[in-house]
Amino acid sequence: MGKEPTSPPPWLKPDDHIVLDGVTKSFGNTEVLKRLDIRFKRHETAVIIGGSGAGKTTLLRLLIGLDTPTSGHLWVDGEDITRLGEVAMNRVRQKFGMVFQYAALLDSLNVFENVAFPLREHRKQLTRRQLDDRVRGMLATLGIAGKEEHMPSELSGGQRKRVGLARALMLEPEVLVYDEPTSGLDPETSRMVDDLIEETRERFNVTNVVISHDMASCFRIAHRAYLLLEGRVVAEGTPHELAFGENASAREFIAKSGVAPERLRRLVDA
Ligand SMILES: Nc1ncnc2c1ncn2[C@@H]1O[C@H](COP(=O)(O)OP(=O)(O)O)[C@@H](O)[C@H]1O
Ligand SMILES: [Mg+2]
């Protein structure tokens, strides 16, 4: 396998944060992702929508470096990460913060220890005091100061999201990847999480990639939405372009979701 670095193609622009160039992923003889071409722009929120089995989780795993494409190229910050070795890949992985579905907190650890976890793993040079300051500072920034000693089971759905987000932000990622951030939440909490996703993007100057089933959330947060069907991106654009544009698959997908696009709009940028 060639390990020589590929030089960036001339069409790669400075605001192209993550670029998939003809990315295919197969398991055995089954092509699960089919020649995907996607350009995630710096500091924007991209939302990937699509039904169950479309390939969303597979795509997410490629993005955060948990798996590698079968063919094609994946560029992050102008660097071809497609065939990097393990050491270089670990460096790239730290550019990504992952916010898991249902927050995925460690139930046996309190809030402080959940958030401190990435620092204990990857920032061993920090003093106790520095670690303490970073964790408490982040919890305060996200509006959950005072919950340090609580156990995850004592938190509300919204608070758990904030703790999961605090943990994802500990290593100062450039990209936040959210897997189904609003699934299982009531509408009011979902709106709060949408606000949080966008406030966090502004405050920490990150790029957001969000995998979602929730069309209402997509309309509120997406600068650009991608409809994945059977491993292909069949439509992309603003949610309103997908809802009212030429692409019949996109119109149908949004109509089936039951949202009323004419009553939904993106949250205002700060
Ligand atoms: N490790 C794997 N081995 C074989 N097939 C897989 C593997 N991971 C996913 N698949 C298949 O790829 C397809 C897409 O899965 P997935 O990415 O989980 O879809 P989604 O997240 O959109 O529901 C499914 O048909 C699934 O069975
Ligand atoms: Mg999935």
PDB file of C-alpha atoms and ligand atoms in Angstrom:
ATOM      1  CA  MET A   1       0.000   0.000   0.000  1.00  0.00           C
ATOM      2  CA  GLY A   2       1.482   3.380  -1.033  1.00  0.00           C
ATOM      3  CA  LYS A   3       2.123   5.642   1.951  1.00  0.00           C
ATOM      4  CA  GLU A   4       3.517   8.564  -0.055  1.00  0.00           C
ATOM      5  CA  PRO A   5       1.543  11.743   0.666  1.00  0.00           C
ATOM      6  CA  THR A   6      -0.681  13.026  -2.111  1.00  0.00           C
ATOM      7  CA  SER A   7      -0.330  16.732  -2.784  1.00  0.00           C
ATOM      8  CA  PRO A   8      -3.575  18.706  -2.535  1.00  0.00           C
ATOM      9  CA  PRO A   9      -5.452  19.015  -5.833  1.00  0.00           C
ATOM     10  CA  PRO A  10      -5.774  22.568  -7.189  1.00  0.00           C
ATOM     11  CA  TRP A  11      -9.528  22.631  -6.576  1.00  0.00           C
ATOM     12  CA  LEU A  12      -9.069  22.206  -2.811  1.00  0.00           C
ATOM     13  CA  LYS A  13      -9.923  25.591  -1.249  1.00  0.00           C
ATOM     14  CA  PRO A  14      -8.845  26.981   2.155  1.00  0.00           C
ATOM     15  CA  ASP A  15     -12.435  26.849   3.416  1.00  0.00           C
ATOM     16  CA  ASP A  16     -12.783  23.170   2.446  1.00  0.00           C
ATOM     17  CA  HIS A  17     -12.387  21.641   5.893  1.00  0.00           C
ATOM     18  CA  ILE A  18     -13.207  18.009   5.114  1.00  0.00           C
ATOM     19  CA  VAL A  19     -13.482  16.755   1.559  1.00  0.00           C
ATOM     20  CA  LEU A  20     -14.593  13.365   0.308  1.00  0.00           C
ATOM     21  CA  ASP A  21     -13.362  12.781  -3.221  1.00  0.00           C
ATOM     22  CA  GLY A  22     -14.991   9.716  -4.788  1.00  0.00           C
ATOM     23  CA  VAL A  23     -15.072   7.884  -1.460  1.00  0.00           C
ATOM     24  CA  THR A  24     -16.316   4.314  -1.616  1.00  0.00           C
ATOM     25  CA  LYS A  25     -16.669   1.910   1.282  1.00  0.00           C
ATOM     26  CA  SER A  26     -17.308  -1.791   0.812  1.00  0.00           C
ATOM     27  CA  PHE A  27     -17.770  -4.609   3.278  1.00  0.00           C
ATOM     28  CA  GLY A  28     -16.986  -7.798   1.379  1.00  0.00           C
ATOM     29  CA  ASN A  29     -18.781  -7.484  -1.944  1.00  0.00           C
ATOM     30  CA  THR A  30     -21.298  -4.957  -0.667  1.00  0.00           C
ATOM     31  CA  GLU A  31     -20.707  -1.308  -1.517  1.00  0.00           C
ATOM     32  CA  VAL A  32     -22.181   0.603   1.390  1.00  0.00           C
ATOM     33  CA  LEU A  33     -20.933   4.069   0.341  1.00  0.00           C
ATOM     34  CA  LYS A  34     -20.799   4.764  -3.403  1.00  0.00           C
ATOM     35  CA  ARG A  35     -18.396   7.382  -4.777  1.00  0.00           C
ATOM     36  CA  LEU A  36     -19.257  10.159  -2.368  1.00  0.00           C
ATOM     37  CA  ASP A  37     -18.154  13.682  -3.265  1.00  0.00           C
ATOM     38  CA  ILE A  38     -18.739  16.042  -0.347  1.00  0.00           C
ATOM     39  CA  ARG A  39     -17.078  19.311   0.710  1.00  0.00           C
ATOM     40  CA  PHE A  40     -17.664  20.246   4.341  1.00  0.00           C
ATOM     41  CA  LYS A  41     -16.945  23.970   4.672  1.00  0.00           C
ATOM     42  CA  ARG A  42     -15.020  25.422   7.567  1.00  0.00           C
ATOM     43  CA  HIS A  43     -17.198  26.799  10.378  1.00  0.00           C
ATOM     44  CA  GLU A  44     -20.456  25.649   8.794  1.00  0.00           C
ATOM     45  CA  THR A  45     -23.002  23.142  10.028  1.00  0.00           C
ATOM     46  CA  ALA A  46     -23.516  20.231   7.638  1.00  0.00           C
ATOM     47  CA  VAL A  47     -26.373  17.853   8.361  1.00  0.00           C
ATOM     48  CA  ILE A  48     -26.496  14.369   6.864  1.00  0.00           C
ATOM     49  CA  ILE A  49     -30.009  13.006   6.629  1.00  0.00           C
ATOM     50  CA  GLY A  50     -31.230   9.669   5.376  1.00  0.00           C
ATOM     51  CA  GLY A  51     -33.194   6.652   6.479  1.00  0.00           C
ATOM     52  CA  SER A  52     -32.000   3.639   8.393  1.00  0.00           C
ATOM     53  CA  GLY A  53     -29.331   1.644   6.534  1.00  0.00           C
ATOM     54  CA  ALA A  54     -28.417   4.542   4.204  1.00  0.00           C
ATOM     55  CA  GLY A  55     -24.778   4.524   5.357  1.00  0.00           C
ATOM     56  CA  LYS A  56     -24.737   7.442   7.823  1.00  0.00           C
ATOM     57  CA  THR A  57     -22.871   5.651  10.600  1.00  0.00           C
ATOM     58  CA  THR A  58     -20.396   4.186   8.099  1.00  0.00           C
ATOM     59  CA  LEU A  59     -19.697   7.695   6.792  1.00  0.00           C
ATOM     60  CA  LEU A  60     -19.259   9.043  10.307  1.00  0.00           C
ATOM     61  CA  ARG A  61     -16.735   6.305  11.121  1.00  0.00           C
ATOM     62  CA  LEU A  62     -14.654   7.259   8.077  1.00  0.00           C
ATOM     63  CA  LEU A  63     -14.722  10.928   9.029  1.00  0.00           C
ATOM     64  CA  ILE A  64     -13.410  10.407  12.527  1.00  0.00           C
ATOM     65  CA  GLY A  65     -10.791   7.904  11.415  1.00  0.00           C
ATOM     66  CA  LEU A  66     -12.302   4.766  12.947  1.00  0.00           C
ATOM     67  CA  ASP A  67     -12.318   3.147   9.504  1.00  0.00           C
ATOM     68  CA  THR A  68     -10.735   3.845   6.098  1.00  0.00           C
ATOM     69  CA  PRO A  69     -12.276   4.207   2.621  1.00  0.00           C
ATOM     70  CA  THR A  70     -12.014   1.288   0.209  1.00  0.00           C
ATOM     71  CA  SER A  71     -11.229   3.772  -2.575  1.00  0.00           C
ATOM     72  CA  GLY A  72     -11.208   7.515  -3.149  1.00  0.00           C
ATOM     73  CA  HIS A  73      -9.601  10.203  -1.002  1.00  0.00           C
ATOM     74  CA  LEU A  74     -10.487  11.896   2.261  1.00  0.00           C
ATOM     75  CA  TRP A  75      -8.915  15.300   2.878  1.00  0.00           C
ATOM     76  CA  VAL A  76      -8.859  16.998   6.265  1.00  0.00           C
ATOM     77  CA  ASP A  77      -7.332  20.482   6.443  1.00  0.00           C
ATOM     78  CA  GLY A  78      -5.656  19.968   3.072  1.00  0.00           C
ATOM     79  CA  GLU A  79      -4.083  16.695   4.172  1.00  0.00           C
ATOM     80  CA  ASP A  80      -4.892  13.386   2.501  1.00  0.00           C
ATOM     81  CA  ILE A  81      -5.687  11.122   5.446  1.00  0.00           C
ATOM     82  CA  THR A  82      -6.795   8.158   3.341  1.00  0.00           C
ATOM     83  CA  ARG A  83      -3.730   6.014   3.839  1.00  0.00           C
ATOM     84  CA  LEU A  84      -2.025   7.469   6.889  1.00  0.00           C
ATOM     85  CA  GLY A  85      -0.219   5.221   9.336  1.00  0.00           C
ATOM     86  CA  GLU A  86      -1.505   4.716  12.871  1.00  0.00           C
ATOM     87  CA  VAL A  87       0.631   7.420  14.533  1.00  0.00           C
ATOM     88  CA  ALA A  88      -0.346  10.103  12.038  1.00  0.00           C
ATOM     89  CA  MET A  89      -3.958   8.951  12.202  1.00  0.00           C
ATOM     90  CA  ASN A  90      -4.023   9.417  15.974  1.00  0.00           C
ATOM     91  CA  ARG A  91      -2.958  13.026  15.465  1.00  0.00           C
ATOM     92  CA  VAL A  92      -5.764  13.543  12.912  1.00  0.00           C
ATOM     93  CA  ARG A  93      -8.351  11.879  15.182  1.00  0.00           C
ATOM     94  CA  GLN A  94      -7.711  14.539  17.802  1.00  0.00           C
ATOM     95  CA  LYS A  95      -9.069  17.176  15.410  1.00  0.00           C
ATOM     96  CA  PHE A  96     -12.494  15.590  15.882  1.00  0.00           C
ATOM     97  CA  GLY A  97     -14.766  15.743  18.891  1.00  0.00           C
ATOM     98  CA  MET A  98     -17.546  13.214  18.931  1.00  0.00           C
ATOM     99  CA  VAL A  99     -20.898  13.816  20.600  1.00  0.00           C
ATOM    100  CA  PHE A 100     -22.632  10.465  20.827  1.00  0.00           C
ATOM    101  CA  GLN A 101     -26.300   9.623  20.687  1.00  0.00           C
ATOM    102  CA  TYR A 102     -27.790   9.736  24.231  1.00  0.00           C
ATOM    103  CA  ALA A 103     -24.496  11.415  25.283  1.00  0.00           C
ATOM    104  CA  ALA A 104     -22.935   7.965  26.032  1.00  0.00           C
ATOM    105  CA  LEU A 105     -21.688   8.970  29.465  1.00  0.00           C
ATOM    106  CA  LEU A 106     -19.884   6.481  31.671  1.00  0.00           C
ATOM    107  CA  ASP A 107     -22.544   5.680  34.261  1.00  0.00           C
ATOM    108  CA  SER A 108     -20.121   4.676  36.996  1.00  0.00           C
ATOM    109  CA  LEU A 109     -18.230   8.008  36.836  1.00  0.00           C
ATOM    110  CA  ASN A 110     -19.482  11.350  38.070  1.00  0.00           C
ATOM    111  CA  VAL A 111     -19.823  14.370  35.782  1.00  0.00           C
ATOM    112  CA  PHE A 112     -16.348  15.693  36.599  1.00  0.00           C
ATOM    113  CA  GLU A 113     -14.666  12.373  35.791  1.00  0.00           C
ATOM    114  CA  ASN A 114     -16.663  11.901  32.583  1.00  0.00           C
ATOM    115  CA  VAL A 115     -15.468  15.271  31.309  1.00  0.00           C
ATOM    116  CA  ALA A 116     -11.908  14.795  32.620  1.00  0.00           C
ATOM    117  CA  PHE A 117     -11.598  11.436  30.844  1.00  0.00           C
ATOM    118  CA  PRO A 118     -10.063  12.649  27.530  1.00  0.00           C
ATOM    119  CA  LEU A 119      -7.575  14.831  29.426  1.00  0.00           C
ATOM    120  CA  ARG A 120      -6.457  11.931  31.597  1.00  0.00           C
ATOM    121  CA  GLU A 121      -5.927   9.853  28.426  1.00  0.00           C
ATOM    122  CA  HIS A 122      -4.326  12.435  26.138  1.00  0.00           C
ATOM    123  CA  ARG A 123      -3.008  15.310  28.270  1.00  0.00           C
ATOM    124  CA  LYS A 124      -0.997  13.473  30.887  1.00  0.00           C
ATOM    125  CA  GLN A 125       1.366  16.442  31.272  1.00  0.00           C
ATOM    126  CA  LEU A 126      -1.365  18.589  32.885  1.00  0.00           C
ATOM    127  CA  THR A 127      -1.094  19.219  36.626  1.00  0.00           C
ATOM    128  CA  ARG A 128      -4.064  18.343  38.821  1.00  0.00           C
ATOM    129  CA  ARG A 129      -4.833  22.008  39.157  1.00  0.00           C
ATOM    130  CA  GLN A 130      -4.768  22.619  35.381  1.00  0.00           C
ATOM    131  CA  LEU A 131      -7.003  19.628  34.749  1.00  0.00           C
ATOM    132  CA  ASP A 132      -9.411  20.765  37.445  1.00  0.00           C
ATOM    133  CA  ASP A 133      -9.556  24.291  35.981  1.00  0.00           C
ATOM    134  CA  ARG A 134     -10.218  23.036  32.459  1.00  0.00           C
ATOM    135  CA  VAL A 135     -13.020  20.712  33.480  1.00  0.00           C
ATOM    136  CA  ARG A 136     -14.742  23.193  35.803  1.00  0.00           C
ATOM    137  CA  GLY A 137     -14.266  26.014  33.292  1.00  0.00           C
ATOM    138  CA  MET A 138     -15.902  24.028  30.500  1.00  0.00           C
ATOM    139  CA  LEU A 139     -18.833  22.964  32.686  1.00  0.00           C
ATOM    140  CA  ALA A 140     -19.371  26.602  33.653  1.00  0.00           C
ATOM    141  CA  THR A 141     -19.159  27.723  30.009  1.00  0.00           C
ATOM    142  CA  LEU A 142     -21.840  25.213  29.074  1.00  0.00           C
ATOM    143  CA  GLY A 143     -24.092  26.269  31.955  1.00  0.00           C
ATOM    144  CA  ILE A 144     -23.762  23.213  34.190  1.00  0.00           C
ATOM    145  CA  ALA A 145     -21.436  24.467  36.924  1.00  0.00           C
ATOM    146  CA  GLY A 146     -22.130  22.817  40.266  1.00  0.00           C
ATOM    147  CA  LYS A 147     -22.994  19.405  38.788  1.00  0.00           C
ATOM    148  CA  GLU A 148     -19.421  18.064  39.055  1.00  0.00           C
ATOM    149  CA  GLU A 149     -20.169  15.504  41.753  1.00  0.00           C
ATOM    150  CA  HIS A 150     -23.482  14.348  40.269  1.00  0.00           C
ATOM    151  CA  MET A 151     -23.814  10.954  38.619  1.00  0.00           C
ATOM    152  CA  PRO A 152     -25.131  10.819  35.008  1.00  0.00           C
ATOM    153  CA  SER A 153     -28.321   9.091  36.209  1.00  0.00           C
ATOM    154  CA  GLU A 154     -29.180  12.218  38.227  1.00  0.00           C
ATOM    155  CA  LEU A 155     -29.179  14.504  35.181  1.00  0.00           C
ATOM    156  CA  SER A 156     -31.927  15.571  32.780  1.00  0.00           C
ATOM    157  CA  GLY A 157     -31.644  14.767  29.052  1.00  0.00           C
ATOM    158  CA  GLY A 158     -30.487  18.299  28.278  1.00  0.00           C
ATOM    159  CA  GLN A 159     -27.878  18.264  31.055  1.00  0.00           C
ATOM    160  CA  ARG A 160     -26.504  14.945  29.811  1.00  0.00           C
ATOM    161  CA  LYS A 161     -26.086  16.466  26.347  1.00  0.00           C
ATOM    162  CA  ARG A 162     -24.118  19.334  27.853  1.00  0.00           C
ATOM    163  CA  VAL A 163     -21.847  16.948  29.725  1.00  0.00           C
ATOM    164  CA  GLY A 164     -21.277  14.902  26.540  1.00  0.00           C
ATOM    165  CA  LEU A 165     -20.491  18.101  24.683  1.00  0.00           C
ATOM    166  CA  ALA A 166     -18.118  19.301  27.421  1.00  0.00           C
ATOM    167  CA  ARG A 167     -16.249  16.007  27.138  1.00  0.00           C
ATOM    168  CA  ALA A 168     -16.072  16.306  23.325  1.00  0.00           C
ATOM    169  CA  LEU A 169     -14.625  19.813  23.644  1.00  0.00           C
ATOM    170  CA  MET A 170     -11.881  18.921  26.141  1.00  0.00           C
ATOM    171  CA  LEU A 171      -9.193  18.269  23.517  1.00  0.00           C
ATOM    172  CA  GLU A 172     -10.109  21.475  21.620  1.00  0.00           C
ATOM    173  CA  PRO A 173     -11.326  19.852  18.394  1.00  0.00           C
ATOM    174  CA  GLU A 174     -11.697  21.677  15.067  1.00  0.00           C
ATOM    175  CA  VAL A 175     -14.661  19.565  14.054  1.00  0.00           C
ATOM    176  CA  LEU A 176     -17.582  18.413  16.177  1.00  0.00           C
ATOM    177  CA  VAL A 177     -19.391  15.350  14.921  1.00  0.00           C
ATOM    178  CA  TYR A 178     -22.833  14.734  16.372  1.00  0.00           C
ATOM    179  CA  ASP A 179     -24.595  11.392  16.003  1.00  0.00           C
ATOM    180  CA  GLU A 180     -28.377  11.852  16.217  1.00  0.00           C
ATOM    181  CA  PRO A 181     -28.105  14.648  18.822  1.00  0.00           C
ATOM    182  CA  THR A 182     -31.849  15.164  19.267  1.00  0.00           C
ATOM    183  CA  SER A 183     -33.074  11.587  19.065  1.00  0.00           C
ATOM    184  CA  GLY A 184     -35.117  10.547  22.076  1.00  0.00           C
ATOM    185  CA  LEU A 185     -35.562  14.146  23.281  1.00  0.00           C
ATOM    186  CA  ASP A 186     -38.852  16.003  23.640  1.00  0.00           C
ATOM    187  CA  PRO A 187     -39.407  18.949  21.220  1.00  0.00           C
ATOM    188  CA  GLU A 188     -38.495  21.614  23.761  1.00  0.00           C
ATOM    189  CA  THR A 189     -35.233  19.908  24.737  1.00  0.00           C
ATOM    190  CA  SER A 190     -34.493  19.295  21.042  1.00  0.00           C
ATOM    191  CA  ARG A 191     -34.739  23.023  20.367  1.00  0.00           C
ATOM    192  CA  MET A 192     -32.435  23.694  23.295  1.00  0.00           C
ATOM    193  CA  VAL A 193     -29.906  21.199  21.916  1.00  0.00           C
ATOM    194  CA  ASP A 194     -30.120  22.851  18.469  1.00  0.00           C
ATOM    195  CA  ASP A 195     -29.325  26.195  20.106  1.00  0.00           C
ATOM    196  CA  LEU A 196     -26.455  24.587  21.976  1.00  0.00           C
ATOM    197  CA  ILE A 197     -25.021  23.047  18.776  1.00  0.00           C
ATOM    198  CA  GLU A 198     -24.997  26.406  17.033  1.00  0.00           C
ATOM    199  CA  GLU A 199     -23.811  28.437  20.041  1.00  0.00           C
ATOM    200  CA  THR A 200     -20.944  25.990  20.461  1.00  0.00           C
ATOM    201  CA  ARG A 201     -19.970  26.294  16.801  1.00  0.00           C
ATOM    202  CA  GLU A 202     -19.765  30.074  17.193  1.00  0.00           C
ATOM    203  CA  ARG A 203     -18.045  30.122  20.557  1.00  0.00           C
ATOM    204  CA  PHE A 204     -15.393  27.494  19.790  1.00  0.00           C
ATOM    205  CA  ASN A 205     -15.077  28.285  16.087  1.00  0.00           C
ATOM    206  CA  VAL A 206     -15.643  24.679  15.047  1.00  0.00           C
ATOM    207  CA  THR A 207     -17.083  22.982  11.974  1.00  0.00           C
ATOM    208  CA  ASN A 208     -20.165  20.859  12.672  1.00  0.00           C
ATOM    209  CA  VAL A 209     -21.062  17.579  11.005  1.00  0.00           C
ATOM    210  CA  VAL A 210     -24.397  16.316  12.263  1.00  0.00           C
ATOM    211  CA  ILE A 211     -26.016  12.969  11.488  1.00  0.00           C
ATOM    212  CA  SER A 212     -29.737  13.326  12.038  1.00  0.00           C
ATOM    213  CA  HIS A 213     -33.151  11.813  11.595  1.00  0.00           C
ATOM    214  CA  ASP A 214     -34.792  14.999  12.851  1.00  0.00           C
ATOM    215  CA  MET A 215     -35.862  17.225   9.931  1.00  0.00           C
ATOM    216  CA  ALA A 216     -37.042  20.063  12.181  1.00  0.00           C
ATOM    217  CA  SER A 217     -33.572  20.162  13.735  1.00  0.00           C
ATOM    218  CA  CYS A 218     -32.001  20.034  10.263  1.00  0.00           C
ATOM    219  CA  PHE A 219     -33.945  23.142   9.219  1.00  0.00           C
ATOM    220  CA  ARG A 220     -32.833  24.987  12.351  1.00  0.00           C
ATOM    221  CA  ILE A 221     -29.112  24.233  12.258  1.00  0.00           C
ATOM    222  CA  ALA A 222     -27.997  23.239   8.732  1.00  0.00           C
ATOM    223  CA  HIS A 223     -26.152  25.575   6.419  1.00  0.00           C
ATOM    224  CA  ARG A 224     -26.109  22.625   4.081  1.00  0.00           C
ATOM    225  CA  ALA A 225     -27.926  19.299   4.157  1.00  0.00           C
ATOM    226  CA  TYR A 226     -27.004  16.076   2.377  1.00  0.00           C
ATOM    227  CA  LEU A 227     -29.565  13.385   1.676  1.00  0.00           C
ATOM    228  CA  LEU A 228     -27.984   9.940   1.761  1.00  0.00           C
ATOM    229  CA  LEU A 229     -29.981   7.130   0.141  1.00  0.00           C
ATOM    230  CA  GLU A 230     -28.554   3.632  -0.312  1.00  0.00           C
ATOM    231  CA  GLY A 231     -24.989   4.868   0.009  1.00  0.00           C
ATOM    232  CA  ARG A 232     -25.266   7.787  -2.409  1.00  0.00           C
ATOM    233  CA  VAL A 233     -25.695  11.500  -1.844  1.00  0.00           C
ATOM    234  CA  VAL A 234     -28.804  12.010  -3.954  1.00  0.00           C
ATOM    235  CA  ALA A 235     -29.380  15.664  -3.043  1.00  0.00           C
ATOM    236  CA  GLU A 236     -27.560  18.506  -1.316  1.00  0.00           C
ATOM    237  CA  GLY A 237     -28.345  22.124  -0.601  1.00  0.00           C
ATOM    238  CA  THR A 238     -29.910  24.268   2.088  1.00  0.00           C
ATOM    239  CA  PRO A 239     -32.849  22.476   3.710  1.00  0.00           C
ATOM    240  CA  HIS A 240     -35.199  24.872   1.929  1.00  0.00           C
ATOM    241  CA  GLU A 241     -33.563  24.114  -1.425  1.00  0.00           C
ATOM    242  CA  LEU A 242     -34.143  20.416  -0.758  1.00  0.00           C
ATOM    243  CA  ALA A 243     -37.736  20.985   0.336  1.00  0.00           C
ATOM    244  CA  PHE A 244     -38.734  23.194  -2.595  1.00  0.00           C
ATOM    245  CA  GLY A 245     -36.175  22.326  -5.304  1.00  0.00           C
ATOM    246  CA  GLU A 246     -36.142  20.151  -8.412  1.00  0.00           C
ATOM    247  CA  ASN A 247     -35.006  16.986  -6.666  1.00  0.00           C
ATOM    248  CA  ALA A 248     -38.014  14.706  -6.206  1.00  0.00           C
ATOM    249  CA  SER A 249     -36.242  12.326  -3.763  1.00  0.00           C
ATOM    250  CA  ALA A 250     -35.429  15.228  -1.485  1.00  0.00           C
ATOM    251  CA  ARG A 251     -38.921  16.733  -1.620  1.00  0.00           C
ATOM    252  CA  GLU A 252     -40.426  13.337  -0.896  1.00  0.00           C
ATOM    253  CA  PHE A 253     -38.055  12.587   1.989  1.00  0.00           C
ATOM    254  CA  ILE A 254     -38.868  15.900   3.648  1.00  0.00           C
ATOM    255  CA  ALA A 255     -42.603  15.607   3.001  1.00  0.00           C
ATOM    256  CA  LYS A 256     -42.601  12.148   4.624  1.00  0.00           C
ATOM    257  CA  SER A 257     -40.880  13.540   7.721  1.00  0.00           C
ATOM    258  CA  GLY A 258     -44.011  15.550   8.458  1.00  0.00           C
ATOM    259  CA  VAL A 259     -42.328  18.925   9.084  1.00  0.00           C
ATOM    260  CA  ALA A 260     -43.696  22.153   7.632  1.00  0.00           C
ATOM    261  CA  PRO A 261     -40.670  23.748   5.876  1.00  0.00           C
ATOM    262  CA  GLU A 262     -42.433  27.068   5.330  1.00  0.00           C
ATOM    263  CA  ARG A 263     -42.609  27.492   9.115  1.00  0.00           C
ATOM    264  CA  LEU A 264     -38.989  26.522   9.832  1.00  0.00           C
ATOM    265  CA  ARG A 265     -35.855  28.585   9.473  1.00  0.00           C
ATOM    266  CA  ARG A 266     -32.194  28.450  10.441  1.00  0.00           C
ATOM    267  CA  LEU A 267     -31.223  29.868  13.789  1.00  0.00           C
ATOM    268  CA  VAL A 268     -29.738  33.329  13.346  1.00  0.00           C
ATOM    269  CA  ASP A 269     -25.926  33.434  13.383  1.00  0.00           C
ATOM    270  CA  ALA A 270     -24.576  35.242  16.425  1.00  0.00           C
TER     271      ALA A 270
HETATM  272  N1  LIG B   1     -18.983  -3.630   9.512  1.00  0.00           N
HETATM  273  C1  LIG B   1     -19.936  -3.920   8.606  1.00  0.00           C
HETATM  274  N2  LIG B   1     -19.923  -5.063   7.918  1.00  0.00           N
HETATM  275  C2  LIG B   1     -20.884  -5.347   7.003  1.00  0.00           C
HETATM  276  N3  LIG B   1     -21.897  -4.530   6.706  1.00  0.00           N
HETATM  277  C3  LIG B   1     -21.976  -3.360   7.338  1.00  0.00           C
HETATM  278  C4  LIG B   1     -21.005  -2.994   8.342  1.00  0.00           C
HETATM  279  N4  LIG B   1     -21.344  -1.757   8.819  1.00  0.00           N
HETATM  280  C5  LIG B   1     -22.462  -1.408   8.151  1.00  0.00           C
HETATM  281  N5  LIG B   1     -22.843  -2.357   7.280  1.00  0.00           N
HETATM  282  C6  LIG B   1     -24.009  -2.274   6.363  1.00  0.00           C
HETATM  283  O1  LIG B   1     -23.953  -1.036   5.701  1.00  0.00           O
HETATM  284  C7  LIG B   1     -25.260  -0.495   5.516  1.00  0.00           C
HETATM  285  C8  LIG B   1     -25.295   0.922   6.085  1.00  0.00           C
HETATM  286  O2  LIG B   1     -25.180   0.869   7.515  1.00  0.00           O
HETATM  287  P1  LIG B   1     -25.076   2.143   8.417  1.00  0.00           P
HETATM  288  O3  LIG B   1     -23.922   2.968   7.989  1.00  0.00           O
HETATM  289  O4  LIG B   1     -25.077   1.688   9.837  1.00  0.00           O
HETATM  290  O5  LIG B   1     -26.445   2.894   8.065  1.00  0.00           O
HETATM  291  P2  LIG B   1     -27.232   4.038   8.888  1.00  0.00           P
HETATM  292  O6  LIG B   1     -26.347   4.536   9.969  1.00  0.00           O
HETATM  293  O7  LIG B   1     -27.568   5.072   7.873  1.00  0.00           O
HETATM  294  O8  LIG B   1     -28.463   3.380   9.428  1.00  0.00           O
HETATM  295  C9  LIG B   1     -26.218  -1.448   6.181  1.00  0.00           C
HETATM  296  O9  LIG B   1     -26.768  -2.256   5.185  1.00  0.00           O
HETATM  297  C10 LIG B   1     -25.333  -2.248   7.108  1.00  0.00           C
HETATM  298  O10 LIG B   1     -25.847  -3.543   7.282  1.00  0.00           O
HETATM  299 MG    MG B   2     -26.624   4.648  12.013  1.00  0.00          MG
END
